Coordinates of C-alpha atoms and ligand atoms in Angstrom, one line a residue:
X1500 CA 187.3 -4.0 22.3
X1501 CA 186.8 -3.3 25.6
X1502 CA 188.7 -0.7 27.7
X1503 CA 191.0 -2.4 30.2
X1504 CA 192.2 -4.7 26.9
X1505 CA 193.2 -1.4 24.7
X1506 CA 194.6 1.8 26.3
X1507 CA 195.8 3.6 23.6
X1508 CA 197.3 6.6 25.5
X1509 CA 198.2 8.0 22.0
X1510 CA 194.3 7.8 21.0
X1511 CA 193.8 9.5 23.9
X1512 CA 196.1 13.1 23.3
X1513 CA 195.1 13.3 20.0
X1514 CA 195.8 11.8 17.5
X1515 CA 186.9 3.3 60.8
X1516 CA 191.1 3.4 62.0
X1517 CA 192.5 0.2 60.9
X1518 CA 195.3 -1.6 63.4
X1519 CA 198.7 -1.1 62.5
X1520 CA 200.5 -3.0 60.1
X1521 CA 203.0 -4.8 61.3
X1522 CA 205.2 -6.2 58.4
X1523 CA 206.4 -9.1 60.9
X1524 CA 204.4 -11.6 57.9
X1525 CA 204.3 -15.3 58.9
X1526 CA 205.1 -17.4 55.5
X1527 CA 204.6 -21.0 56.5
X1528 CA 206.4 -24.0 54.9
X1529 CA 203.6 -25.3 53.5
X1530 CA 203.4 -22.0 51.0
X1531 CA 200.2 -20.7 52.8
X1532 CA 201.2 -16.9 54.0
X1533 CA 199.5 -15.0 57.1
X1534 CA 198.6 -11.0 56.6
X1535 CA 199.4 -8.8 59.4
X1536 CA 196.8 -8.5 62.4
X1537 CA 193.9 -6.2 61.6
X1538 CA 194.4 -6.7 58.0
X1539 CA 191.3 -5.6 56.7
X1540 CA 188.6 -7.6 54.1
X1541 CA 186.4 -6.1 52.7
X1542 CA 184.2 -6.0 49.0
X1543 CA 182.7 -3.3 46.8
X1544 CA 180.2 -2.3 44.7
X1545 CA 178.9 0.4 43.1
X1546 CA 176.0 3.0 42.7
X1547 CA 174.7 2.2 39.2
X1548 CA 176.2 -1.1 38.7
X1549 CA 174.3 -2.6 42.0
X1550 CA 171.3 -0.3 42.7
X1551 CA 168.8 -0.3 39.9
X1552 CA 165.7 1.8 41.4
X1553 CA 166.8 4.6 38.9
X1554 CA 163.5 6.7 38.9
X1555 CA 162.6 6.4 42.5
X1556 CA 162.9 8.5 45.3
X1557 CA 163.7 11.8 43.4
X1558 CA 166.7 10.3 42.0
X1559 CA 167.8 12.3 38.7
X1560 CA 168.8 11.1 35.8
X1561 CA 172.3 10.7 35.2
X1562 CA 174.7 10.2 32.5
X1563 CA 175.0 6.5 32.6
X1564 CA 171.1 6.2 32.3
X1565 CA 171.2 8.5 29.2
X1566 CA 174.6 6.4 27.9
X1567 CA 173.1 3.0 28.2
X1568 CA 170.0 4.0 26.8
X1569 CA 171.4 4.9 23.9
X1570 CA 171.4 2.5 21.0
X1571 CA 174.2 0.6 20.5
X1572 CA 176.1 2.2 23.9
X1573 CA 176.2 -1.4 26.0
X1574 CA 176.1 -5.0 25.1
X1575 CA 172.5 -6.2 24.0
X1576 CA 171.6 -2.9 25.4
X1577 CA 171.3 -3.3 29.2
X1578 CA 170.9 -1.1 31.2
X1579 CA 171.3 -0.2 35.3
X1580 CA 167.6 0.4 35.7
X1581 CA 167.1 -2.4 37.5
X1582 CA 170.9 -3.9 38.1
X1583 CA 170.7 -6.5 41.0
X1584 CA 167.9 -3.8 42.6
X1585 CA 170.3 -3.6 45.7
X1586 CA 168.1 -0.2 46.6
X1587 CA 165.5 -2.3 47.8
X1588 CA 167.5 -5.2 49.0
X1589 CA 170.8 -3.6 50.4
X1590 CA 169.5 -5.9 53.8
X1591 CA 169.8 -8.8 51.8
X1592 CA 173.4 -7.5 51.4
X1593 CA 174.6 -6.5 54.3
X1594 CA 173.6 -10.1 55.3
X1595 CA 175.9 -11.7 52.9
X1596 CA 178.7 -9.3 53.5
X1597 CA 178.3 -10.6 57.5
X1598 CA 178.1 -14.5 56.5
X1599 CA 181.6 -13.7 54.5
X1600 CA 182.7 -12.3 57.8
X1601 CA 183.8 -9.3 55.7
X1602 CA 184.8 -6.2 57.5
X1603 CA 185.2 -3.4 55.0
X1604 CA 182.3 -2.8 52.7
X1605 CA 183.0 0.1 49.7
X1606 CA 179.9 1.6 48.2
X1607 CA 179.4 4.4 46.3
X1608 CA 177.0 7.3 46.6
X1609 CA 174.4 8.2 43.6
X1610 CA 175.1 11.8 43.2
X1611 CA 171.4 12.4 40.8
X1612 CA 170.1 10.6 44.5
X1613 CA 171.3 13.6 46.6
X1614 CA 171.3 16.1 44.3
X1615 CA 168.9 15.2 41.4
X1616 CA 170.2 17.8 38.6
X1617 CA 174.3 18.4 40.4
X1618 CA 172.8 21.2 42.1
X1619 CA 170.8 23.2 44.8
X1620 CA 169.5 21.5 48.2
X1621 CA 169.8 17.4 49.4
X1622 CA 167.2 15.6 48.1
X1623 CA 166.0 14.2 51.9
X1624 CA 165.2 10.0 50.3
X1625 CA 168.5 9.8 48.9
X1626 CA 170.4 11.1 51.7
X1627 CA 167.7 8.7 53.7
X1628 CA 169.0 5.3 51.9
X1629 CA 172.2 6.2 52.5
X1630 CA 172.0 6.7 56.1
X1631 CA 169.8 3.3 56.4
X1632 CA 172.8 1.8 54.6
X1633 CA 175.2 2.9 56.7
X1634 CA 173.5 2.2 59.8
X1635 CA 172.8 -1.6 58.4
X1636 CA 176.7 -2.0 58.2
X1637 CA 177.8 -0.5 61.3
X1638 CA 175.5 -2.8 63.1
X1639 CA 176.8 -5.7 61.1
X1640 CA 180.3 -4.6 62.8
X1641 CA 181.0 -3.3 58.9
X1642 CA 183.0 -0.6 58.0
X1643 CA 181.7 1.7 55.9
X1644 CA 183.8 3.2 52.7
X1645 CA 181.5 5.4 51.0
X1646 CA 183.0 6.6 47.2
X1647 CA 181.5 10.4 46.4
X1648 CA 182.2 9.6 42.8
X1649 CA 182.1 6.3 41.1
X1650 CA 181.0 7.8 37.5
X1651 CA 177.4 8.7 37.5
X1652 CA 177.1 12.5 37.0
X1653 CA 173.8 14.4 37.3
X1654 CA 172.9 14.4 33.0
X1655 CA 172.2 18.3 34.1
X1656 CA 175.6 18.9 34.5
X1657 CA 176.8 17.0 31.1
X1658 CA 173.9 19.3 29.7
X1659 CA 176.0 22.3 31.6
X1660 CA 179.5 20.8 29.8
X1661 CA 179.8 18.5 31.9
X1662 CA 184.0 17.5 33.0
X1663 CA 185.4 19.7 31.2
X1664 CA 183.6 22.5 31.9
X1665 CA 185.7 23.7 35.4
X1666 CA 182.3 25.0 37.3
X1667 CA 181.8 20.9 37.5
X1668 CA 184.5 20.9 40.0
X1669 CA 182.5 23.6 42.2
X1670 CA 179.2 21.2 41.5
X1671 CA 181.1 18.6 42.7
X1672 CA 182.3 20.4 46.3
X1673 CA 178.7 21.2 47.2
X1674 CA 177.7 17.7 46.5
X1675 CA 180.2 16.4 48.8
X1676 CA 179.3 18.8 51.3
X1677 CA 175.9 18.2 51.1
X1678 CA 176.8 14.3 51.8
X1679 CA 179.3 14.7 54.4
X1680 CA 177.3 17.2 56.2
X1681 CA 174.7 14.5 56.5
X1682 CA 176.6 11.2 56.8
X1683 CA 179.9 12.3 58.3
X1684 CA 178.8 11.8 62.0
X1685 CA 179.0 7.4 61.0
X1686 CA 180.9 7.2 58.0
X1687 CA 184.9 7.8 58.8
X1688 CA 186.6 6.8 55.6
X1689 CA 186.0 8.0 52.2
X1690 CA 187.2 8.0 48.8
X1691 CA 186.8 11.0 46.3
X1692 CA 187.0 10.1 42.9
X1693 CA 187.1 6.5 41.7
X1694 CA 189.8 5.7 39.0
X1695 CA 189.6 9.3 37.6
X1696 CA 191.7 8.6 34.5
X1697 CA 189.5 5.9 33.2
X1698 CA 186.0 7.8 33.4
X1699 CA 187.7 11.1 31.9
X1700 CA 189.7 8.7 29.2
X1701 CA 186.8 6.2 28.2
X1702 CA 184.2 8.7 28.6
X1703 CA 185.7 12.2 27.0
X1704 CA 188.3 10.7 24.4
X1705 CA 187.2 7.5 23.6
X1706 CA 183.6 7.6 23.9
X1707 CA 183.0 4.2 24.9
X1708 CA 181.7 5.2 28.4
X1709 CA 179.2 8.1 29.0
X1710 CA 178.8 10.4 28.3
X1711 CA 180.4 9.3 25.0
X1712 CA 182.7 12.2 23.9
X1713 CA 185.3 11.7 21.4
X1714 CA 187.2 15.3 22.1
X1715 CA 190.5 15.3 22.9
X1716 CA 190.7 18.8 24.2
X1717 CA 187.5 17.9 26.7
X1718 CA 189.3 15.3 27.4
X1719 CA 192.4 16.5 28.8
X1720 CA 190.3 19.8 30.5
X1721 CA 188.1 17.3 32.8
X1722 CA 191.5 15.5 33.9
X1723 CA 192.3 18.9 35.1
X1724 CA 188.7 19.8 36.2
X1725 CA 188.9 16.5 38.7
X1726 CA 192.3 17.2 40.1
X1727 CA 190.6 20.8 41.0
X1728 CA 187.7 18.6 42.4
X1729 CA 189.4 16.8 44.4
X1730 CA 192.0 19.1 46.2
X1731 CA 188.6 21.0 46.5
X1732 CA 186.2 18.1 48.2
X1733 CA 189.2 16.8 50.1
X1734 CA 189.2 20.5 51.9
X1735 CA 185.6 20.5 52.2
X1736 CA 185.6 17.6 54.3
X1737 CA 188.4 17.9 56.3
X1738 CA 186.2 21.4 57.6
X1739 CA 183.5 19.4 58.4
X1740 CA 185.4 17.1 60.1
X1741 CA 189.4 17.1 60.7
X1742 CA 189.2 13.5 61.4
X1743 CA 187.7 11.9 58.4
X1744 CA 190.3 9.6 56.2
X1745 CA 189.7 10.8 52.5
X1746 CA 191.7 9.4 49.7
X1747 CA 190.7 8.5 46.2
X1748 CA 190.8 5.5 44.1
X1749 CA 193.2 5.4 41.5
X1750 CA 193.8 1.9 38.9
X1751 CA 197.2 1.7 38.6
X1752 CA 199.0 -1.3 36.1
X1753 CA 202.8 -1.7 35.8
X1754 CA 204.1 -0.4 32.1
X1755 CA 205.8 -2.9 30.6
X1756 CA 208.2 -1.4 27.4
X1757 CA 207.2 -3.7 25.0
X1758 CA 211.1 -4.1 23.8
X1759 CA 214.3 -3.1 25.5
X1760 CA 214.2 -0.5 22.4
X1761 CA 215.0 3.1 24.1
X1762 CA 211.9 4.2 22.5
X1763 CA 209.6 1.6 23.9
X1764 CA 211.6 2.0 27.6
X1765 CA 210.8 6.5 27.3
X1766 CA 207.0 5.5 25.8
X1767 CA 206.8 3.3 29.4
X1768 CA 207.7 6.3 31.1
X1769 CA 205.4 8.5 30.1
X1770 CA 202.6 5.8 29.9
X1771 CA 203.1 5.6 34.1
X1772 CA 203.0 9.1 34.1
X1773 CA 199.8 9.6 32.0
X1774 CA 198.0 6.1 33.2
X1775 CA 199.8 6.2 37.0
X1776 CA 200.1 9.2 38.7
X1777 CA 198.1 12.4 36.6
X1778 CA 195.4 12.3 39.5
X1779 CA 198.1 11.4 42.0
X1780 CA 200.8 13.2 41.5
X1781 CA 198.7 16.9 41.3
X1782 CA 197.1 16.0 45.0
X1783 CA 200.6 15.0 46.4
X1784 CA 202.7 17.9 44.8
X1785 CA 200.3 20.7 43.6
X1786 CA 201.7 19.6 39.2
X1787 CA 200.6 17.4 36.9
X1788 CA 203.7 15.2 35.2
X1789 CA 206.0 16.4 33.0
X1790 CA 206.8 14.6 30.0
X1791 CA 203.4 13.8 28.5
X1792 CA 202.3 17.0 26.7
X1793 CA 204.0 19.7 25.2
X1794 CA 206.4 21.2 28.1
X1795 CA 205.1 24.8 27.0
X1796 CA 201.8 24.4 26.2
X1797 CA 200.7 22.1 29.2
X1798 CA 198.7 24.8 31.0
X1799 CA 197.3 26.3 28.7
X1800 CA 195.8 22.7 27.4
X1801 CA 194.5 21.8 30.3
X1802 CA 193.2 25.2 31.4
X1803 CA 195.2 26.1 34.4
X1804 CA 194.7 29.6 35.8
X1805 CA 197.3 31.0 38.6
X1806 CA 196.8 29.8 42.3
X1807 CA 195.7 26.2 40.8
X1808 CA 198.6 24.7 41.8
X1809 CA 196.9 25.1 45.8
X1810 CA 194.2 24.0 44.8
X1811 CA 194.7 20.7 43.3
X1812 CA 196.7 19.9 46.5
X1813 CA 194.7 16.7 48.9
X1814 CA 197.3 15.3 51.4
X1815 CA 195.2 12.5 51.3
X1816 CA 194.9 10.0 54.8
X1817 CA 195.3 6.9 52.3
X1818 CA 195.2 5.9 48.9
X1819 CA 193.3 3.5 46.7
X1820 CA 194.5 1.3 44.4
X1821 CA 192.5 -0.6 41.8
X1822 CA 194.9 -3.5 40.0
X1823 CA 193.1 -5.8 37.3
X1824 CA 196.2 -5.9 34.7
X1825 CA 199.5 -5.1 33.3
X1826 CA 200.5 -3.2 30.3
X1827 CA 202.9 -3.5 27.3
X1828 CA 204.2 -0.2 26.1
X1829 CA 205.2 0.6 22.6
X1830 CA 206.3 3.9 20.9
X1831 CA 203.9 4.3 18.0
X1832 CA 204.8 7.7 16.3
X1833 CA 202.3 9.6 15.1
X1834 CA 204.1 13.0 14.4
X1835 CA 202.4 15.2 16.5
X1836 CA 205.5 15.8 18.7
X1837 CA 203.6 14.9 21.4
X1838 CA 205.0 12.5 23.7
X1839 CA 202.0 11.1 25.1
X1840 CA 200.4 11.1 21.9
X1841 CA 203.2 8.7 20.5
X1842 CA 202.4 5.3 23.2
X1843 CA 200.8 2.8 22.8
X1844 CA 199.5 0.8 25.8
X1845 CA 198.1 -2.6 25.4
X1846 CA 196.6 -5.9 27.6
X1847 CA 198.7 -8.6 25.2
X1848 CA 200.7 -10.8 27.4
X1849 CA 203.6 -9.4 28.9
X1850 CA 206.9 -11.2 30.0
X1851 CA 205.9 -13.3 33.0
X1852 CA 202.1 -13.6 32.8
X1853 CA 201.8 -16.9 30.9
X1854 CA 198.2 -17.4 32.9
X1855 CA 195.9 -16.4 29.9
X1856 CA 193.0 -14.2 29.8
X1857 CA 190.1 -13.8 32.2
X1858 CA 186.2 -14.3 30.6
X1859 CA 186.4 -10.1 29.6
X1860 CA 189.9 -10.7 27.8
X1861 CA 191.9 -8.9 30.4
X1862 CA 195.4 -10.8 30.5
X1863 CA 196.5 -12.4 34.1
X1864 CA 199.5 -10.9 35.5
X1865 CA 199.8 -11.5 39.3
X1866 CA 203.1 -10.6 39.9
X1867 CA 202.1 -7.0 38.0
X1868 CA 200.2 -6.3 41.5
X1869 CA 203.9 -6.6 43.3
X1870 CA 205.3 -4.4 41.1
X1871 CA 202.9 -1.4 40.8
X1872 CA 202.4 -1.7 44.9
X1873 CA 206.2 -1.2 44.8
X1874 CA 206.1 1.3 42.2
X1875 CA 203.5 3.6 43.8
X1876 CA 204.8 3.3 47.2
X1877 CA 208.2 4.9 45.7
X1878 CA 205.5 8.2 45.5
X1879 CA 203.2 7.6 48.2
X1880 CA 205.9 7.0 50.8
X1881 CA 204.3 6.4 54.1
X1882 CA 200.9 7.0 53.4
X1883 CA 198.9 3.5 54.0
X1884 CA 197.2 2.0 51.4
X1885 CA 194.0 0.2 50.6
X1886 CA 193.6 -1.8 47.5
X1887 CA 189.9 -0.5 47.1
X1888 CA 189.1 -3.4 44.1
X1889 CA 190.9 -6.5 42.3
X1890 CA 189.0 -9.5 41.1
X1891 CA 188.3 -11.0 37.7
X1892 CA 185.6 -11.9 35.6
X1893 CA 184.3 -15.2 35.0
X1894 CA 180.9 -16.2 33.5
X1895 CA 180.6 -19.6 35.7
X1896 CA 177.5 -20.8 36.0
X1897 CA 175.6 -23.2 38.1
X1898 CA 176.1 -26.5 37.6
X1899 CA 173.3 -29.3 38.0
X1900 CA 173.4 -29.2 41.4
X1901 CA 173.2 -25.3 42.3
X1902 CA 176.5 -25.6 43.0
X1903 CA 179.2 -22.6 41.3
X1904 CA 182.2 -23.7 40.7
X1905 CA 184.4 -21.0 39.8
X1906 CA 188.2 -22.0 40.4
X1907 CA 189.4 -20.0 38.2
X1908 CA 188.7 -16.9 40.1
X1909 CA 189.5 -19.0 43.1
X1910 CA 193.3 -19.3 41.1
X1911 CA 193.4 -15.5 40.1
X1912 CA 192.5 -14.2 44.0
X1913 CA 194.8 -16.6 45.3
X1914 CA 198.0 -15.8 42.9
X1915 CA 197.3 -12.1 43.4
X1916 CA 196.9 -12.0 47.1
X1917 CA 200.2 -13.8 47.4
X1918 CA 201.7 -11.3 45.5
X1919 CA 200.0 -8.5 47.7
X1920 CA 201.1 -10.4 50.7
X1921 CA 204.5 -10.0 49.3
X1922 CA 204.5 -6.7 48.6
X1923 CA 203.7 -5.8 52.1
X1924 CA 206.3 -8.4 53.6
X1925 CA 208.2 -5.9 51.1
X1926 CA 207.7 -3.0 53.1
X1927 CA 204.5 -1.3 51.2
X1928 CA 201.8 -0.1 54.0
X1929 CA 198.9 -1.7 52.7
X1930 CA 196.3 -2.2 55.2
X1931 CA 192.7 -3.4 53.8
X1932 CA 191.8 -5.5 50.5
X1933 CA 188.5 -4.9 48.6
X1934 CA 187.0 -7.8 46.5
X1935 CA 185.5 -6.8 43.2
X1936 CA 182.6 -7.6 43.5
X1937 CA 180.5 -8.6 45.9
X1938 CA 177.8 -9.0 43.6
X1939 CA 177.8 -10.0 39.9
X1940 CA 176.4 -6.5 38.3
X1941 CA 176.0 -4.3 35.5
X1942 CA 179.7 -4.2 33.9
X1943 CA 179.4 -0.7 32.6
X1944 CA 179.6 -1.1 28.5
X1945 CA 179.8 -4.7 28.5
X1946 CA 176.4 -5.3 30.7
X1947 CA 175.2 -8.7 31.9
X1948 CA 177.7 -10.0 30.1
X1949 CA 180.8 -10.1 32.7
X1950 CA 180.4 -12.2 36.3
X1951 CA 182.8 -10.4 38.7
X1952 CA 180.9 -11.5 42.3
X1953 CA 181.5 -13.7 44.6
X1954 CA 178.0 -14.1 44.6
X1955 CA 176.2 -15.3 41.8
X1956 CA 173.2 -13.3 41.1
X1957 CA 170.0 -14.5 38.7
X1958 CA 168.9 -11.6 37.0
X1959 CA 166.0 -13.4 35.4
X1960 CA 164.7 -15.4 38.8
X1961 CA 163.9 -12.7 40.7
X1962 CA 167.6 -11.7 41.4
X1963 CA 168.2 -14.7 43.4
X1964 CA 171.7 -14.3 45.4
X1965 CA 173.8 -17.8 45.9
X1966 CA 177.0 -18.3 47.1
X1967 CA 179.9 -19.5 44.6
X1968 CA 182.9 -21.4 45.3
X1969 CA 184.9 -18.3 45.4
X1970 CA 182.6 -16.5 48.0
X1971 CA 182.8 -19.8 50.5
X1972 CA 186.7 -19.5 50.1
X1973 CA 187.2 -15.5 50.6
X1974 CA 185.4 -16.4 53.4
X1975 CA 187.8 -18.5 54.6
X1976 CA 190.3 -16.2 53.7
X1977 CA 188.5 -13.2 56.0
X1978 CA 188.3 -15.8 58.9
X1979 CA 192.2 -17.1 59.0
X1980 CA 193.5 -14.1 58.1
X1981 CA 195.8 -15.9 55.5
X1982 CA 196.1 -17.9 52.3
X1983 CA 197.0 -21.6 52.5
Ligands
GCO639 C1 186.2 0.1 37.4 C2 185.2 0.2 38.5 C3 184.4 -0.9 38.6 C4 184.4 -2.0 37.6 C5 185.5 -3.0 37.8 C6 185.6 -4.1 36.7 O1 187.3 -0.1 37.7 O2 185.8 0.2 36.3 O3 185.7 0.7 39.6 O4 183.2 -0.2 38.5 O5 183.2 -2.7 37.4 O6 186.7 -2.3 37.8 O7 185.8 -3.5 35.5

């Protein structure tokens, strides 16, 4: 079972300025839709899953080295040691991002690179690669969207009690210092945390991502740990530089009540309010939602202290959005009292997604992207927004003659940027679009085993990169600006 199929939010408690947007939107007769001038493409990647080089350069160890060395931690045991060893061929990259004619690339920064044990002075070589990253996309014409955290804390600081453990959050606002003092000068645009309720949820509760907790208590204290975090690190920034654009990255998935039952309906509720907005909500408003643990005993669960409501606050310059799926929601009662403990939140097919599965079982819901854009502009307002990753997994591999033919992620980018283009034409501010991925990686718990690039990469021939269908047609997408 992997995590985007299963959320059991019941498991969980216990039991560079972009052009305006215009939303003008051409929609053609012939179907194909046009996105507003300056729309901006982009792809992403990530630190662990893309880097390998894991022992060079004074890099740390971090969690996810420890997790997937672990028996029995990832599928037939892989590891990102090696990855698709983009820290030695990130030129080999950048190249690929420029024959796309991409403009946006999001990357994420190796904390145990900077600061090999979360704390103390920059480690010069990783701050180095960074820098000679950054400088390879700008004179590509690239954007640069550098993530602070995309999941791979120092191990020293799990040793330390890691998430949970509050002093993290102060780990975390040297780190970004540290980076922003060195990399602020090219890099305008960042993102803080990447989907913060997942790496708190699948890594503190149900221990199927590092560092492999099962501890419902821990669990709910890092939530509140990275909302300090990030009001923290947004501060920290803006000091360094009032006009950096920080946001975070947040996966978002319309909650479907599995029945027009009253129950189900409330359990949808509060499944939007624990899946949605609990890193949202407490950057926007200075509170964390109501109606998911015990009204009463909500502080003192997750650990507040006075004056934290101040400090959670980031009135961030965008936000990110991550959409894969859609939910269905159930009440499940458990009789803990608890509302959040009671729902059940699950990938089965929901009313209007008849498309099936992609390869990793995650059910296809295109018009689910509509509704959460909609959804999450009713709390984001004007603030723009950047979907920082959608894309699907599918394990096509060359055929005979080199070529890879991979419609069906050519079908599930197509359907969902329709929808996206919709949602805008709707009124949401959504000004950039990041692929995921640019590379096929290292899929976290499930390894090798899950293609999401739109490049194929051969791990066992010397990590050959080649084109597939779906690359040669984002491409096309990136240079007409629409969809036909
Ligand atoms: C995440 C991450 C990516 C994943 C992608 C597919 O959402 O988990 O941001 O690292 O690889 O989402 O699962």
């Amino acid at each position: 079972m992997n995590r985007r199929e299963l959320l059991q939010a019941g498991a969980l408690l216990g039991g560079a300025v972009l052009g305006q947007v215009s939303t003008a939107l051409a929609q053609e007769s012939d179907g194909s839709v046009e996105f507003p001038p300056g729309f901006l493409w982009g792809s992403a990647t990530v630190a662990y899953q893309v880097e390998g080089a894991c022992r060079e350069d004074g890099r740390g160890p971090s969690i996810w080295d420890t997790f997937s060395h672990a028996p029995g931690k990832t599928r037939n045991g892989d590891t990102g040691d090696v990855a698709c060893d983009s820290y030695h061929r990130w030129r080999e990259d950048i190249a690929l991002l420029k024959q796309l004619g991409l403009k946006s690339y999001r990357f994420s920064i190796a904390w145990p690179r900077i600061q090999p044990t979360g704390r103390g002075s920059a480690n010069q070589a990783g701050l180095d690669y960074y820098s000679r990253l950054t400088d390879g996309l700008l004179e590509a014409g690239i954007r640069p969207l550098a993530t602070l955290y995309h999941w791979d804390l120092p191990q020293a600081l799990e040793d330390d009690g890691g998430w949970p453990n509050r002093e993290t959050a102060e780990r975390f606002t040297d780190y970004s210092r540290l980076v922003a003092q060195a990399l602020s000068d090219r890099i305008g645009d960042w993102v803080l945390f990447n989907e913060p309720k997942t790496f708190t949820q699948m890594g503190y509760l149900q221990g199927v991502h590092a560092p492999g907790r099962k501890d419902p208590l821990a669990f709910l204290r890092a939530t509140h740990a990275v909302n300090l975090a990030q009001g923290q690190a947004f501060r920290t920034l803006k000091e360094i530089k009032p006009t950096l654009l920080v946001g975070s990255a947040f996966d978002v998935s319309p909650m479907l009540p599995a029945t027009v039952s009253a129950e189900d309906q409330a359990a949808a509720v509060t499944a939007d309010a624990l899946l949605n907005l609990w890193h949202l909500q407490p950057a926007l408003m200075g509170d964390c939602p109501a109606g998911v643990l015990l009204a009463d005993r909500q502080e003192d669960i997750l650990g507040f202290r006075p004056g934290d409501e101040a400090i959670l606050r980031a009135p961030f310059d965008f936000v990110g959005l991550n959409y894969y799926t859609g939910f269905r929601v159930s009440r499940v009662p458990r009789g803990s009292g608890i509302p959040g403990a009671d729902v059940r939140a699950e990938g089965a097919i929901v009313p209007g997604a008849p498309r099936g599965k992609t390869d990793i079982g995650w059910v296809i819901y295109p018009g689910g992207l509509h509704e959460i854009l909609l959804r999450m502009h009713q709390v984001t307002g004007d603030i723009p927004i950047e979907i920082t990753e959608n894309g699907c997994a599918y394990n096509t591999r060359p055929d005979q003659d080199g070529r890879i033919r991979d419609d069906a992620r050519i079908a599930y980018l197509r359907s969902h940027l329709k929808e996206l283009h919709r949602a805008i034409k709707d009124g949401v501010p959504v000004r950039a679009y990041h692929l995921w991925s640019l590379l096929d990686n290292f899929e976290w718990a499930e390894g090798f085993a899950q293609r999401f690039g739109i490049v194929f990469v051969d791990f066992e021939q010397g990590q050959k990169r080649m084109f597939k269908d779906s690359g040669h047609w984002y491409a096309q997408v990136a240079a007409t600006n629409r969809i036909s």
